[in-house]
C-alpha cells in the first residue's frame, strides 16, 4: 500500500489561543505541524502534547520552532527549519500577533506603533515571501492570513492594529493575484472577538467591556478559538481549491451588522422572529 502524501503546515503564534487551536485542528487532520512562536518553551510543550496524541493527532512528528516574526533572520530560519525537516511546506498560517495599547491617539508613541506593524504586517510578509519560495517550486501551497474585524471597520484607538489588519487584507489580495497561476492560494480570516488570553488581558486591563461587546454581536457571544481554526482548516484544504484572495468573516455577524443600537440583548436577539413563531 502506498503512503498517503505528507502535508506540512507551519503556524505562527501556535503556542497559545487561536494558533494553538489551529495546531490541534491541523494535527488532528493528519498534517505535520510546525508550531512557531516567540515563546519557544510553550511551543515545545504544545508540540510534545500533540506528539503524545492526546489531541487526536495522527502520526506525530510535530515540531516547535522559536521565532519572533518581526525579525527577518528569525523568519528565514523558521521556514528553513521546516524544509530542513520535511523538505516541503504546504500550508502557512500567519497568525502571530499582539493587541494594541488602546491609548488615546494623542498619547500613542511611534515605537509601539512600529512594533505592532512589524509583527502583524512585516512578519506576515516575510513569512509569505519565504514560504512562497518553496511553494512556487512545489507548484502548490496555501497561505491563510489572520486579519480581524479591526481590518474591515474602524475601532477607535486601535490605529496600529487596524492599519496592520487592513494591510493584511490588501496583502492577501495582492499575493493571491500574483501567485494564482503558481498553484498557491492566499486567503484571510477576519475573526471577531474570540475568547483567548489576548482578549482576557484586554478585559482585565479594563480596555473592553464584555457585556457591551456581546450586545454588539448578533450571535451574542464571543467566538471560540476552535471556530477560527475550523475556518483556517477549510481555507487551507482542497475543498477551498477555487478560493483565493478572499476574506472570510468569522465573527458571529459583527461585520454584517450596521443597524443603530445593539445587535443582541440578554432578553433575546433584537432583530429576530417573533418568539411565538419559534
Ligand atoms: N482573540 C481575538 O479576539 C482576535 C480577534 C481577531 C484577530 N485576532 C488575531 O488572531 C491572532 C492570534 O490571537 P490570539 O487571540 O490567539 O492571541 P494570544 O495572545 O492568545 O496568542 C498569540 C500567540 O502569538 C505569539 N506571538 C506574539 N508575538 C509574537 C511574535 N513577535 N513572533 C511570534 N509569535 C508571537 C504569542 O507568544 C502567543 O503564543 C492575532 O493575529 C490576533 O491579532 C484575535
XYZ file of C-alpha atoms and ligand atoms in Angstrom:
322
model
C 0.000 0.000 0.000
C 1.371 3.446 -0.868
C 1.713 6.021 1.917
C -0.638 8.999 1.610
C 1.303 12.147 0.661
C 2.548 14.097 3.692
C 1.139 17.577 4.248
C 3.249 20.052 6.208
C 1.737 23.114 7.899
C 3.568 25.992 9.543
C 1.529 28.028 12.031
C 2.935 31.156 13.659
C 1.853 32.133 17.166
C 0.911 28.485 17.673
C 1.766 28.271 21.374
C -1.484 29.840 22.516
C -5.026 30.920 21.734
C -6.191 30.705 18.130
C -2.831 29.414 16.851
C -2.841 26.549 19.330
C -6.404 25.635 18.323
C -5.225 25.655 14.689
C -2.267 23.412 15.547
C -4.652 20.914 17.158
C -7.036 21.051 14.175
C -4.318 20.606 11.559
C -2.598 17.810 13.515
C -5.963 16.133 14.027
C -6.476 16.330 10.247
C -3.225 14.447 9.639
C -0.834 17.312 8.841
C 2.698 17.516 10.208
C 2.539 20.748 12.150
C 5.387 23.157 12.818
C 4.467 25.343 15.779
C 6.370 28.631 15.568
C 6.261 31.087 18.430
C 8.303 33.722 20.210
C 7.676 31.641 23.369
C 9.702 28.583 22.465
C 9.192 26.702 25.742
C 5.438 26.880 25.423
C 5.510 25.929 21.734
C 7.762 22.952 22.567
C 5.346 21.821 25.288
C 2.449 22.137 22.820
C 4.319 20.100 20.174
C 5.038 17.443 22.800
C 1.346 17.359 23.722
C 0.399 16.855 20.077
C 3.002 14.134 19.685
C 1.573 12.427 22.768
C -1.528 12.032 20.653
C -3.881 13.206 23.400
C -5.453 15.675 20.968
C -6.262 13.063 18.324
C -3.177 13.994 16.310
C -2.335 11.497 13.605
C 1.211 10.262 13.202
C 3.156 12.662 15.450
C 6.302 14.365 14.177
C 5.118 17.829 15.127
C 7.902 20.264 15.969
C 8.337 23.637 17.639
C 10.450 26.473 16.254
C 11.430 29.631 18.114
C 10.787 32.757 16.070
C 9.972 36.400 16.556
C 8.157 37.044 13.303
C 9.137 40.716 13.486
C 12.762 39.696 12.848
C 13.716 38.825 9.288
C 16.515 36.443 10.330
C 14.119 34.543 12.611
C 11.543 34.164 9.848
C 14.125 32.987 7.314
C 15.426 30.443 9.868
C 11.862 29.404 10.767
C 10.998 28.451 7.193
C 14.422 26.845 6.678
C 13.773 24.681 9.759
C 10.597 23.402 8.110
C 12.270 22.464 4.838
C 15.312 21.001 6.627
C 12.973 18.709 8.499
C 10.320 17.881 5.895
C 11.640 19.104 2.541
C 8.344 20.794 1.751
C 5.770 23.287 3.003
C 2.111 23.032 2.049
C 0.340 25.453 4.369
C 1.420 28.655 6.087
C -0.847 30.296 8.631
C 0.246 33.825 9.560
C -1.404 34.072 12.961
C 1.154 35.521 15.420
C 0.047 38.829 16.857
C -0.397 41.120 19.825
C -3.116 43.565 20.884
C -2.989 47.348 20.640
C -2.405 49.734 23.568
C -5.913 51.258 23.398
C -4.356 54.565 24.464
C -5.920 57.750 23.108
C -4.245 58.613 19.822
C -2.702 61.777 21.260
C -0.789 59.620 23.762
C 0.355 56.943 21.327
C 4.081 56.544 20.719
C 5.694 55.654 17.430
C 7.713 52.754 18.845
C 4.652 50.762 19.873
C 3.026 51.631 16.539
C 6.045 50.381 14.598
C 6.384 47.222 16.691
C 2.781 46.238 16.105
C 3.043 46.766 12.354
C 6.321 44.916 12.346
C 4.800 41.820 13.973
C 1.499 41.621 12.116
C 2.267 43.086 8.722
C 6.009 42.808 8.105
C 6.041 39.414 9.838
C 3.268 38.155 7.585
C 5.017 39.494 4.512
C 8.353 37.902 5.434
C 6.801 34.520 6.211
C 4.764 34.583 2.973
C 7.863 35.523 0.964
C 9.947 32.716 2.470
C 7.124 30.158 2.187
C 6.455 31.402 -1.351
C 9.995 30.467 -2.431
C 9.202 26.833 -1.595
C 5.587 26.801 -2.743
C 6.472 28.283 -6.151
C 8.994 25.457 -6.638
C 6.438 22.874 -5.494
C 3.758 24.380 -7.727
C 1.271 24.302 -4.851
C 0.555 25.718 -1.419
C -1.992 27.593 0.663
C -1.464 30.645 2.846
C -4.012 31.786 5.425
C -3.505 35.209 6.999
C -5.251 36.252 10.192
C -6.803 39.700 9.880
C -9.612 40.965 12.131
C -12.853 42.934 12.257
C -10.420 45.768 13.048
C -9.107 45.498 9.478
C -12.577 45.907 7.971
C -14.032 48.703 10.130
C -12.802 51.409 12.447
C -12.126 50.581 16.112
C -11.228 53.829 17.926
C -7.719 53.995 19.459
C -6.547 50.867 17.621
C -4.654 52.731 14.912
C -1.722 50.373 14.536
C -3.792 47.214 14.979
C -6.409 48.370 12.466
C -3.793 49.529 9.970
C -1.921 46.236 10.268
C -5.060 44.139 9.890
C -6.288 46.202 6.908
C -2.805 45.880 5.409
C -3.058 42.123 5.804
C -6.282 42.166 3.762
C -4.604 44.197 0.999
C -1.512 41.984 1.009
C -3.665 38.837 0.921
C -5.307 40.086 -2.268
C -2.085 41.167 -3.961
C -0.291 37.894 -3.161
C -3.333 35.885 -4.250
C -3.315 37.572 -7.671
C 0.457 37.320 -8.105
C 0.647 33.635 -7.234
C -2.698 32.374 -8.592
C -1.077 30.731 -11.628
C 1.618 29.101 -9.458
C -0.925 26.914 -7.660
C -0.680 28.978 -4.479
C -3.868 30.210 -2.856
C -3.789 33.092 -0.373
C -6.777 33.930 1.803
C -7.530 35.720 5.047
C -9.785 35.216 8.028
C -11.302 38.191 9.818
C -12.261 36.972 13.287
C -14.444 38.942 15.625
C -13.751 38.842 19.351
C -12.533 35.396 20.362
C -12.193 34.066 23.917
C -8.388 33.878 24.193
C -5.781 35.211 26.646
C -5.366 38.256 24.384
C -8.991 39.254 24.952
C -8.884 38.237 28.638
C -5.891 40.547 29.140
C -7.815 43.406 27.486
C -10.788 42.791 29.774
C -8.604 42.592 32.905
C -6.921 45.857 31.938
C -10.376 47.466 31.618
C -9.851 48.072 27.899
C -13.002 46.263 26.829
C -16.421 45.871 28.437
C -17.568 42.299 27.836
C -21.307 42.966 28.306
C -21.218 45.865 25.883
C -19.250 43.770 23.405
C -21.745 40.929 23.451
C -24.580 43.350 22.755
C -22.748 44.381 19.553
C -22.534 40.777 18.264
C -25.675 39.434 16.524
C -24.924 35.956 17.910
C -24.491 37.442 21.388
C -21.278 35.623 22.257
C -17.549 35.573 21.652
C -16.067 33.138 19.166
C -14.208 30.031 20.266
C -10.609 29.521 19.068
C -11.729 26.218 17.560
C -14.232 28.047 15.351
C -11.461 30.193 13.868
C -9.266 27.112 13.462
C -12.034 25.360 11.518
C -12.227 28.271 9.063
C -8.444 28.201 8.565
C -8.579 24.448 8.044
C -11.226 24.884 5.339
C -9.349 27.675 3.523
C -6.150 25.604 3.570
C -7.913 22.477 2.306
C -8.507 21.200 -1.250
C -12.228 21.865 -0.607
C -11.341 25.571 -0.980
C -9.489 24.846 -4.245
C -11.165 27.697 -6.204
C -10.980 30.254 -3.382
C -8.163 32.764 -3.412
C -7.882 36.419 -2.396
C -10.952 36.132 -0.185
C -11.517 37.441 3.330
C -13.742 35.213 5.420
C -15.507 36.868 8.337
C -15.741 34.538 11.333
C -17.347 36.935 13.748
C -20.851 35.928 14.829
C -22.288 38.531 12.447
C -20.258 41.529 13.730
C -19.240 42.847 10.320
C -22.669 42.288 8.773
C -24.428 44.370 11.412
C -24.846 48.033 10.503
C -28.099 48.973 12.229
C -28.450 51.543 15.020
C -28.023 50.397 18.635
C -27.451 46.912 19.987
C -27.391 43.766 17.865
C -28.325 41.440 20.716
C -29.743 41.524 24.229
C -29.987 39.062 27.126
C -33.730 39.034 26.520
C -33.213 37.618 23.006
C -31.992 38.627 19.553
C -33.343 42.105 18.825
C -33.928 41.761 15.112
C -35.243 38.238 15.304
C -38.523 36.492 14.658
C -41.493 36.649 16.995
C -40.897 34.204 19.930
C -44.298 32.637 19.229
C -43.046 31.541 15.821
C -40.090 29.594 17.239
N -8.572 36.987 20.177
C -9.285 37.755 19.359
O -10.387 38.238 19.718
C -8.806 38.063 17.971
C -9.702 38.677 17.086
C -9.279 38.965 15.779
C -7.992 38.636 15.390
N -7.146 38.050 16.287
C -5.796 37.731 15.824
O -5.578 36.354 15.989
C -4.192 36.128 16.188
C -3.987 35.286 17.445
O -4.547 35.982 18.548
P -4.856 35.243 19.933
O -6.077 35.872 20.476
O -4.813 33.771 19.773
O -3.604 35.748 20.802
P -2.809 35.030 22.015
O -2.148 36.134 22.762
O -3.725 34.112 22.757
O -1.725 34.152 21.238
C -0.800 34.773 20.379
C 0.429 33.901 20.223
O 1.321 34.618 19.350
C 2.618 34.598 19.935
N 3.373 35.779 19.492
C 3.202 37.087 19.880
N 4.100 37.862 19.297
C 4.863 37.064 18.511
C 5.971 37.294 17.651
N 6.506 38.523 17.512
N 6.504 36.242 16.989
C 5.992 35.003 17.150
N 4.968 34.722 17.959
C 4.396 35.736 18.626
C 2.383 34.587 21.429
O 3.513 34.120 22.150
C 1.168 33.670 21.539
O 1.544 32.314 21.654
C -3.548 37.507 16.246
O -3.037 37.847 14.969
C -4.705 38.421 16.597
O -4.499 39.738 16.180
C -7.526 37.751 17.557
